Amino acid sequence: ARKQVIVVTPTYNRALQAYYLNRLGQVLRLVPPPVLWIVVEMNVASTETADILRGMGIMYRHLVCTKNLTNIKDRGVHQRNTALEHIEHHKLDGIVYFADDDNIYSLELFDTLREISRFGTWPVAMLAQSKNKAVLEGPVCNGSHVIGWHTNEKSKKLRRFHVDMSGFAFNSTILWDPKRWQKPIAPSIRQLDTIKEGFQETTFIEQLVEDESQMEGTPFGCSKILNWHLHLEAREVGYPRGWLLQKNLDAV
Ligand code: UDP
């Protein structure tokens, strides 16, 4: 049987939200099942998001994160933790992948996710409006062995692993059966960290693996870009006059 892929997506209301959710949903619809899409909103499950999910024709769960946001930089983090708790609580078996709503994903990416045994990572192309160039972040590999890291200027800080949020995936059983994976950490610690910005991925990954030897670099040689992380500041995009419906998901 094919491994289940569990895709975790935090989302929030802004211009292009409906566009993003439709686009990602349609990619997921093309991935051979079983695929479970866990979409997490803050405070309340909007009927607009619910409508999109209902019409998508894929398996999904629509969750709500009720934690008080104390820091604006924690955007998305608590929502992903809500999904992790849900996966752990219900022992949902599969490969967990954090897919932001606004990134671009190839179908091939989802094939490679299914080959992951414990923890897989791959290079992600980051595109920044200001820099006018693509920068890679993620592993340098010899076959499937991770032997180094691509890093961008922003992350020259002392991060242990240079991995983007959309550049890794892991076996969900690590969340509740750490002994099986020789990394016995109490499950409650296994969350995304909210304290240090830019360190969320690495601190989380350090809870899942000891070092590079427990990682699987994918696809073979890590020689292909399978997804793109755009920093296109959708927050600043507005609809032109005349697009607003009375109750539109994207009308802010
Ligand atoms: N996000 C969210 N609430 C927020 C900000 C972001 O749910 O207040 C979600 C967003 O929809 C996306 C993910 O978190 O799925 C990453 O957000 P963003 O693209 O702004 O982060 P960046 O790409 O700049 O790291």
Coordinates of N, CA and C in Angstrom, one line a residue, residues 48-240:
E48 N -15.7 30.4 4.4 CA -15.1 30.5 3.0 C -14.0 29.4 2.8
T49 N -13.2 29.2 3.8 CA -12.2 28.1 3.7 C -12.8 26.8 3.7
A50 N -13.8 26.6 4.5 CA -14.6 25.3 4.6 C -15.2 25.0 3.2
D51 N -15.7 26.0 2.6 CA -16.3 25.8 1.3 C -15.3 25.3 0.2
I52 N -14.1 25.9 0.2 CA -13.1 25.5 -0.7 C -12.7 24.1 -0.4
L53 N -12.5 23.8 0.9 CA -12.1 22.4 1.2 C -13.1 21.4 0.8
R54 N -14.4 21.7 1.1 CA -15.4 20.8 0.8 C -15.5 20.5 -0.7
G55 N -15.3 21.5 -1.5 CA -15.4 21.3 -2.9 C -14.2 20.7 -3.6
M56 N -13.1 20.5 -2.9 CA -11.9 20.1 -3.5 C -11.8 18.6 -3.9
G57 N -12.5 17.8 -3.2 CA -12.5 16.4 -3.6 C -11.3 15.6 -3.1
I58 N -10.7 16.1 -2.0 CA -9.7 15.3 -1.3 C -10.0 15.2 0.2
M59 N -9.3 14.3 0.8 CA -9.4 14.1 2.3 C -8.8 15.3 3.0
Y60 N -9.5 15.9 3.9 CA -9.0 17.0 4.6 C -9.5 17.1 6.1
R61 N -8.8 17.8 6.9 CA -9.3 18.2 8.2 C -9.1 19.7 8.3
H62 N -10.1 20.3 8.8 CA -10.1 21.8 9.0 C -10.0 22.1 10.5
L63 N -8.8 22.5 10.9 CA -8.6 22.7 12.3 C -8.5 24.2 12.7
V64 N -8.6 24.5 13.9 CA -8.6 25.9 14.4 C -7.5 25.9 15.6
C65 N -6.7 26.9 15.5 CA -5.7 27.2 16.6 C -6.3 28.3 17.4
T66 N -6.3 28.0 18.8 CA -6.9 29.1 19.6 C -5.9 29.7 20.5
K67 N -4.7 29.4 20.3 CA -3.6 30.0 21.2 C -3.5 31.5 20.9
N68 N -3.4 32.2 22.0 CA -3.2 33.7 21.9 C -1.8 34.0 21.2
L69 N -1.9 34.8 20.2 CA -0.6 35.2 19.6 C 0.0 36.3 20.4
T70 N 1.2 36.1 20.9 CA 1.9 37.1 21.7 C 2.9 37.9 20.9
N71 N 3.3 37.2 19.8 CA 4.3 37.8 19.0 C 3.9 37.6 17.5
I72 N 3.9 38.7 16.8 CA 3.5 38.7 15.4 C 4.3 37.8 14.6
K73 N 5.6 37.6 15.0 CA 6.5 36.7 14.2 C 6.1 35.3 14.4
D74 N 5.2 34.9 15.3 CA 4.8 33.5 15.5 C 3.8 33.1 14.4
R75 N 3.5 33.9 13.5 CA 2.6 33.6 12.4 C 2.8 32.2 11.9
G76 N 1.7 31.4 11.9 CA 1.8 30.1 11.3 C 2.4 29.0 12.3
V77 N 3.2 29.4 13.2 CA 3.9 28.4 14.0 C 2.9 27.7 14.9
H78 N 2.1 28.4 15.6 CA 1.1 27.7 16.5 C 0.1 26.9 15.7
Q79 N -0.2 27.4 14.5 CA -1.1 26.6 13.7 C -0.5 25.2 13.3
R80 N 0.8 25.3 13.0 CA 1.5 24.0 12.7 C 1.5 23.1 13.9
N81 N 1.7 23.7 15.1 CA 1.7 22.9 16.3 C 0.4 22.3 16.6
T82 N -0.7 23.0 16.3 CA -2.0 22.5 16.4 C -2.2 21.2 15.6
A83 N -1.6 21.3 14.4 CA -1.7 20.1 13.5 C -0.9 18.9 14.1
L84 N 0.3 19.3 14.6 CA 1.2 18.2 15.2 C 0.5 17.5 16.3
E85 N -0.2 18.3 17.2 CA -0.9 17.7 18.3 C -2.0 16.8 17.8
H86 N -2.7 17.3 16.8 CA -3.8 16.5 16.2 C -3.3 15.1 15.6
I87 N -2.2 15.2 14.9 CA -1.6 14.0 14.3 C -1.2 13.0 15.4
E88 N -0.5 13.6 16.5 CA -0.1 12.8 17.6 C -1.3 12.2 18.3
H89 N -2.2 13.0 18.6 CA -3.4 12.5 19.4 C -4.1 11.4 18.7
H90 N -4.3 11.6 17.4 CA -5.1 10.5 16.6 C -4.2 9.5 16.0
K91 N -2.9 9.6 16.3 CA -1.9 8.7 15.7 C -2.1 8.5 14.2
L92 N -2.2 9.6 13.5 CA -2.3 9.5 12.1 C -1.0 9.1 11.5
D93 N -1.1 8.0 10.8 CA 0.2 7.4 10.3 C 0.5 7.9 8.9
G94 N 1.7 8.5 8.7 CA 2.0 9.0 7.4 C 3.3 9.8 7.4
I95 N 3.6 10.4 6.2 CA 4.7 11.3 6.1 C 4.2 12.7 6.3
V96 N 4.7 13.4 7.3 CA 4.2 14.8 7.6 C 5.0 15.8 6.8
Y97 N 4.3 16.7 6.1 CA 5.0 17.7 5.3 C 4.3 19.1 5.6
F98 N 5.1 20.1 5.9 CA 4.6 21.5 6.1 C 4.6 22.2 4.8
A99 N 3.4 22.4 4.2 CA 3.3 23.1 2.9 C 2.5 24.4 3.1
D100 N 3.2 25.5 3.0 CA 2.6 26.8 3.1 C 1.6 27.0 1.9
D101 N 0.6 27.8 2.1 CA -0.4 27.9 1.1 C 0.1 28.6 -0.2
D102 N 1.1 29.5 0.0 CA 1.6 30.3 -1.1 C 2.8 29.8 -1.9
N103 N 3.3 28.7 -1.5 CA 4.5 28.2 -2.3 C 4.0 27.3 -3.5
I104 N 5.0 27.0 -4.3 CA 4.8 26.2 -5.5 C 5.4 24.8 -5.4
Y105 N 4.6 23.8 -5.7 CA 5.0 22.4 -5.5 C 4.8 21.6 -6.7
S106 N 5.9 20.8 -7.0 CA 5.7 19.9 -8.2 C 5.1 18.6 -7.7
L107 N 4.5 17.9 -8.7 CA 3.9 16.6 -8.3 C 4.9 15.6 -7.9
E108 N 6.1 15.7 -8.5 CA 7.2 14.8 -8.2 C 7.6 14.8 -6.8
L109 N 7.5 16.0 -6.2 CA 7.8 16.2 -4.8 C 7.0 15.1 -3.9
F110 N 5.8 15.0 -4.3 CA 4.9 14.1 -3.4 C 5.3 12.6 -3.6
D111 N 5.8 12.3 -4.8 CA 6.3 10.9 -5.0 C 7.5 10.7 -4.1
T112 N 8.4 11.7 -4.0 CA 9.6 11.5 -3.3 C 9.3 11.4 -1.8
L113 N 8.3 12.2 -1.3 CA 7.9 12.1 0.1 C 7.6 10.7 0.5
R114 N 7.0 9.9 -0.4 CA 6.6 8.5 -0.1 C 7.8 7.6 0.1
E115 N 8.9 8.0 -0.4 CA 10.1 7.2 -0.2 C 10.8 7.4 1.1
I116 N 10.4 8.4 1.8 CA 11.1 8.7 3.1 C 10.7 7.7 4.2
S117 N 11.8 7.3 4.9 CA 11.5 6.3 5.9 C 11.4 7.1 7.3
R118 N 12.4 7.8 7.7 CA 12.4 8.5 8.9 C 12.3 10.0 8.7
F119 N 13.3 10.6 8.1 CA 13.3 12.1 7.9 C 14.0 12.4 6.6
G120 N 13.3 13.1 5.8 CA 13.8 13.4 4.4 C 14.0 14.9 4.3
T121 N 15.0 15.3 3.5 CA 15.2 16.8 3.3 C 15.7 17.0 1.9
W122 N 15.5 18.1 1.3 CA 15.9 18.4 0.0 C 16.1 19.9 -0.2
P123 N 16.8 20.3 -1.3 CA 17.0 21.8 -1.5 C 15.7 22.5 -2.0
V124 N 15.4 23.7 -1.5 CA 14.3 24.5 -1.9 C 14.8 25.7 -2.5
A125 N 14.2 26.1 -3.7 CA 14.6 27.4 -4.3 C 13.8 28.5 -3.7
M126 N 14.5 29.5 -3.2 CA 13.8 30.7 -2.6 C 13.9 31.8 -3.6
L127 N 12.8 32.4 -3.8 CA 12.8 33.6 -4.7 C 12.4 34.8 -3.9
A128 N 13.2 35.8 -4.0 CA 12.9 37.0 -3.2 C 12.8 38.2 -4.2
Q129 N 11.7 38.9 -4.0 CA 11.4 40.0 -4.9 C 12.6 41.0 -5.0
S130 N 13.2 41.3 -3.8 CA 14.2 42.3 -3.8 C 15.5 41.9 -4.4
K131 N 15.8 40.7 -4.2 CA 17.2 40.2 -4.7 C 17.2 39.9 -6.2
N132 N 16.0 39.6 -6.8 CA 16.0 39.4 -8.2 C 16.8 38.1 -8.5
K133 N 16.9 37.2 -7.6 CA 17.7 36.0 -7.9 C 17.1 34.8 -7.0
A134 N 17.4 33.6 -7.5 CA 17.0 32.5 -6.7 C 18.2 32.1 -5.8
V135 N 17.8 31.6 -4.6 CA 18.8 31.2 -3.6 C 18.4 29.8 -3.1
L136 N 19.3 28.9 -3.0 CA 19.0 27.6 -2.6 C 19.2 27.5 -1.1
E137 N 18.3 26.7 -0.4 CA 18.5 26.4 1.0 C 18.2 24.9 1.1
G138 N 19.0 24.1 1.8 CA 18.8 22.7 2.0 C 20.1 21.9 1.8
P139 N 19.9 20.6 1.7 CA 21.1 19.7 1.8 C 21.9 19.7 0.5
V140 N 23.2 19.4 0.7 CA 24.1 19.0 -0.4 C 24.3 17.5 -0.2
C141 N 24.1 16.7 -1.2 CA 24.1 15.3 -0.9 C 25.1 14.5 -1.8
N142 N 25.5 13.4 -1.3 CA 26.2 12.4 -2.0 C 25.3 11.2 -2.0
G143 N 24.6 11.0 -3.1 CA 23.5 10.0 -3.2 C 22.5 10.4 -2.2
S144 N 22.1 9.6 -1.2 CA 21.1 10.1 -0.3 C 21.7 10.6 1.0
H145 N 23.1 10.6 1.1 CA 23.8 11.1 2.3 C 23.9 12.6 2.3
V146 N 23.5 13.2 3.4 CA 23.6 14.6 3.5 C 25.0 15.0 3.9
I147 N 25.7 15.7 3.1 CA 27.1 16.0 3.4 C 27.4 17.5 3.6
G148 N 26.4 18.3 3.5 CA 26.6 19.7 3.7 C 25.3 20.5 3.4
W149 N 25.4 21.8 3.5 CA 24.2 22.6 3.4 C 24.3 23.8 2.5
H150 N 23.3 24.1 1.6 CA 23.3 25.3 0.9 C 22.6 26.3 1.9
T151 N 23.1 27.5 2.0 CA 22.5 28.4 2.9 C 22.4 29.8 2.2
N152 N 21.4 30.6 2.6 CA 21.4 31.9 2.0 C 21.9 32.9 3.0
E153 N 22.1 34.1 2.5 CA 22.7 35.1 3.3 C 22.0 35.3 4.7
K154 N 20.7 35.3 4.6 CA 19.8 35.6 5.7 C 20.1 34.6 6.9
S155 N 20.6 33.4 6.5 CA 20.6 32.4 7.5 C 22.1 32.0 7.9
K156 N 23.0 32.9 7.7 CA 24.3 32.6 8.1 C 24.5 32.5 9.6
K157 N 23.4 32.9 10.3 CA 23.5 32.7 11.8 C 23.8 31.2 12.1
L158 N 24.0 31.0 13.4 CA 24.4 29.6 13.7 C 23.3 28.6 13.8
R159 N 22.8 28.3 12.7 CA 21.7 27.3 12.7 C 22.4 25.9 12.5
R160 N 21.9 25.0 13.1 CA 22.5 23.6 13.0 C 22.2 23.0 11.6
F161 N 20.9 23.1 11.2 CA 20.5 22.6 9.9 C 19.9 23.7 9.1
H162 N 20.4 23.8 7.9 CA 19.9 24.9 7.0 C 18.7 24.4 6.1
V163 N 17.6 24.3 6.7 CA 16.4 23.6 6.0 C 15.3 24.6 6.0
D164 N 14.6 24.8 4.9 CA 13.4 25.6 4.9 C 12.2 24.8 5.4
M165 N 11.2 25.5 5.9 CA 10.0 24.9 6.4 C 9.4 23.9 5.4
S166 N 9.5 24.3 4.1 CA 9.0 23.4 3.0 C 10.0 22.5 2.4
G167 N 11.1 22.3 3.1 CA 12.2 21.5 2.6 C 12.5 20.2 3.4
F168 N 11.5 19.8 4.2 CA 11.7 18.5 4.9 C 10.4 17.8 5.2
A169 N 10.4 16.5 5.5 CA 9.2 15.8 5.8 C 9.7 14.6 6.7
F170 N 8.7 14.1 7.5 CA 9.2 13.1 8.4 C 8.0 12.1 8.7
N171 N 8.4 10.9 9.2 CA 7.5 9.9 9.5 C 6.7 10.3 10.8
S172 N 5.4 10.3 10.7 CA 4.6 10.8 11.9 C 4.8 10.0 13.1
T173 N 5.2 8.7 13.0 CA 5.3 7.9 14.2 C 6.4 8.4 15.1
I174 N 7.4 9.2 14.6 CA 8.4 9.8 15.5 C 7.7 10.6 16.6
L175 N 6.5 11.1 16.3 CA 5.8 12.0 17.3 C 5.4 11.2 18.5
W176 N 5.0 9.9 18.4 CA 4.5 9.2 19.5 C 5.3 7.9 19.8
D177 N 6.2 7.6 19.0 CA 7.0 6.3 19.2 C 8.5 6.6 19.0
P178 N 9.0 7.6 19.8 CA 10.4 8.0 19.5 C 11.4 6.8 19.7
K179 N 11.1 5.9 20.6 CA 12.0 4.8 20.9 C 12.4 4.0 19.6
R180 N 11.3 3.8 18.8 CA 11.5 3.1 17.5 C 12.6 3.8 16.7
W181 N 12.7 5.1 16.9 CA 13.6 5.9 16.0 C 14.9 6.3 16.8
Q182 N 15.1 5.7 17.9 CA 16.3 6.0 18.7 C 16.5 7.5 19.0
K183 N 15.4 8.1 19.4 CA 15.5 9.5 19.7 C 14.4 9.8 20.8
P184 N 14.6 9.3 22.0 CA 13.6 9.3 23.0 C 13.4 10.7 23.7
I185 N 12.7 11.6 23.1 CA 12.4 12.9 23.6 C 10.9 12.9 24.0
A186 N 10.5 13.4 25.1 CA 9.1 13.5 25.5 C 8.3 14.2 24.4
P187 N 7.2 13.6 24.1 CA 6.4 14.1 23.0 C 6.0 15.5 23.1
S188 N 5.8 16.0 24.3 CA 5.3 17.4 24.5 C 6.4 18.4 24.0
I189 N 7.6 18.0 23.9 CA 8.7 18.9 23.5 C 8.7 19.0 22.0
R190 N 8.1 18.0 21.3 CA 8.3 17.9 19.9 C 7.4 18.9 19.2
Q191 N 7.7 20.1 19.3 CA 6.9 21.2 18.7 C 7.8 22.2 18.0
L192 N 7.2 23.0 17.2 CA 8.0 24.1 16.6 C 8.2 25.1 17.7
D193 N 9.4 25.6 17.6 CA 9.8 26.6 18.6 C 9.4 28.0 18.2
T194 N 9.0 28.8 19.1 CA 8.5 30.1 18.7 C 9.4 31.3 19.2
I195 N 10.5 30.9 19.8 CA 11.3 32.0 20.5 C 12.2 32.7 19.5
K196 N 13.0 31.9 18.8 CA 14.0 32.6 18.0 C 13.6 32.5 16.5
E197 N 13.4 33.6 15.9 CA 13.0 33.7 14.5 C 14.1 33.2 13.7
G198 N 13.7 32.4 12.7 CA 14.8 31.8 11.8 C 15.3 30.5 12.3
F199 N 15.0 30.2 13.5 CA 15.5 28.9 14.1 C 14.4 27.9 14.2
Q200 N 13.2 28.2 13.8 CA 12.1 27.3 14.0 C 12.3 25.9 13.4
E201 N 12.8 25.9 12.1 CA 13.0 24.6 11.4 C 14.1 23.8 12.1
T202 N 15.2 24.5 12.4 CA 16.4 23.7 12.9 C 16.1 23.2 14.3
T203 N 15.4 24.0 15.2 CA 15.1 23.5 16.5 C 14.2 22.3 16.5
F204 N 13.2 22.4 15.6 CA 12.3 21.3 15.5 C 13.0 20.0 14.9
I205 N 13.8 20.2 13.9 CA 14.5 19.1 13.3 C 15.5 18.4 14.3
E206 N 16.1 19.3 15.2 CA 17.0 18.7 16.2 C 16.2 17.8 17.1
Q207 N 14.9 17.9 17.2 CA 14.1 17.1 18.1 C 13.8 15.7 17.4
L208 N 14.0 15.7 16.1 CA 13.6 14.5 15.3 C 14.8 13.6 15.0
V209 N 16.0 14.3 14.8 CA 17.2 13.5 14.4 C 18.4 14.0 15.2
E210 N 19.4 13.1 15.3 CA 20.6 13.4 16.0 C 21.5 14.3 15.1
D211 N 21.7 13.8 13.9 CA 22.6 14.5 13.0 C 22.3 14.1 11.5
E212 N 23.1 14.5 10.6 CA 22.9 14.2 9.2 C 22.8 12.7 8.9
S213 N 23.4 11.9 9.7 CA 23.4 10.4 9.3 C 22.0 9.8 9.4
Q214 N 21.1 10.5 10.2 CA 19.7 10.0 10.3 C 18.8 10.7 9.3
M215 N 19.4 11.4 8.3 CA 18.6 12.1 7.3 C 18.7 11.4 6.0
E216 N 17.6 11.5 5.2 CA 17.7 11.0 3.9 C 17.6 12.2 2.9
G217 N 18.6 12.4 2.1 CA 18.6 13.4 1.1 C 17.8 13.0 -0.1
T218 N 16.8 13.7 -0.5 CA 16.0 13.4 -1.7 C 15.9 14.5 -2.7
P219 N 15.6 14.3 -3.9 CA 15.7 13.0 -4.6 C 17.2 12.6 -4.7
F220 N 17.5 11.4 -5.2 CA 18.9 10.9 -5.2 C 19.9 12.0 -5.6
G221 N 20.8 12.3 -4.8 CA 21.8 13.3 -5.1 C 21.3 14.8 -4.8
C222 N 20.1 14.9 -4.3 CA 19.5 16.2 -4.0 C 19.7 17.1 -5.2
S223 N 19.6 16.6 -6.4 CA 20.0 17.3 -7.6 C 18.9 18.0 -8.3
K224 N 17.7 18.0 -7.7 CA 16.6 18.6 -8.4 C 15.8 19.5 -7.5
I225 N 15.2 20.6 -8.1 CA 14.4 21.4 -7.3 C 12.9 21.0 -7.5
L226 N 12.3 20.7 -6.4 CA 10.9 20.1 -6.4 C 9.9 21.1 -5.9
N227 N 10.3 22.1 -5.2 CA 9.4 23.2 -4.8 C 10.1 24.5 -4.6
W228 N 9.3 25.6 -4.7 CA 9.8 26.9 -4.7 C 9.1 27.7 -3.6
H229 N 10.0 28.4 -2.8 CA 9.4 29.3 -1.7 C 9.5 30.7 -2.2
L230 N 8.4 31.3 -2.5 CA 8.4 32.7 -3.0 C 8.2 33.6 -1.8
H231 N 8.9 34.7 -1.8 CA 8.6 35.7 -0.8 C 8.0 36.9 -1.5
L232 N 6.7 36.8 -1.9 CA 6.1 37.8 -2.7 C 5.2 38.7 -1.9
E233 N 5.2 38.7 -0.6 CA 4.5 39.6 0.2 C 3.0 39.9 -0.3
A234 N 2.3 38.8 -0.3 CA 0.9 38.9 -0.7 C 0.1 39.8 0.2
R235 N 0.6 40.1 1.3 CA -0.1 40.9 2.3 C -0.3 42.3 1.7
E236 N 0.6 42.7 0.8 CA 0.5 44.0 0.2 C -0.3 44.1 -1.1
V237 N -0.8 42.9 -1.5 CA -1.5 42.9 -2.7 C -3.0 43.1 -2.4
G238 N -3.6 44.0 -3.2 CA -5.1 44.2 -3.0 C -5.8 43.9 -4.3
Y239 N -7.1 43.7 -4.2 CA -7.9 43.5 -5.4 C -8.2 44.9 -6.0
P240 N -8.2 44.9 -7.4 CA -8.6 46.1 -8.0 C -10.1 46.3 -7.7

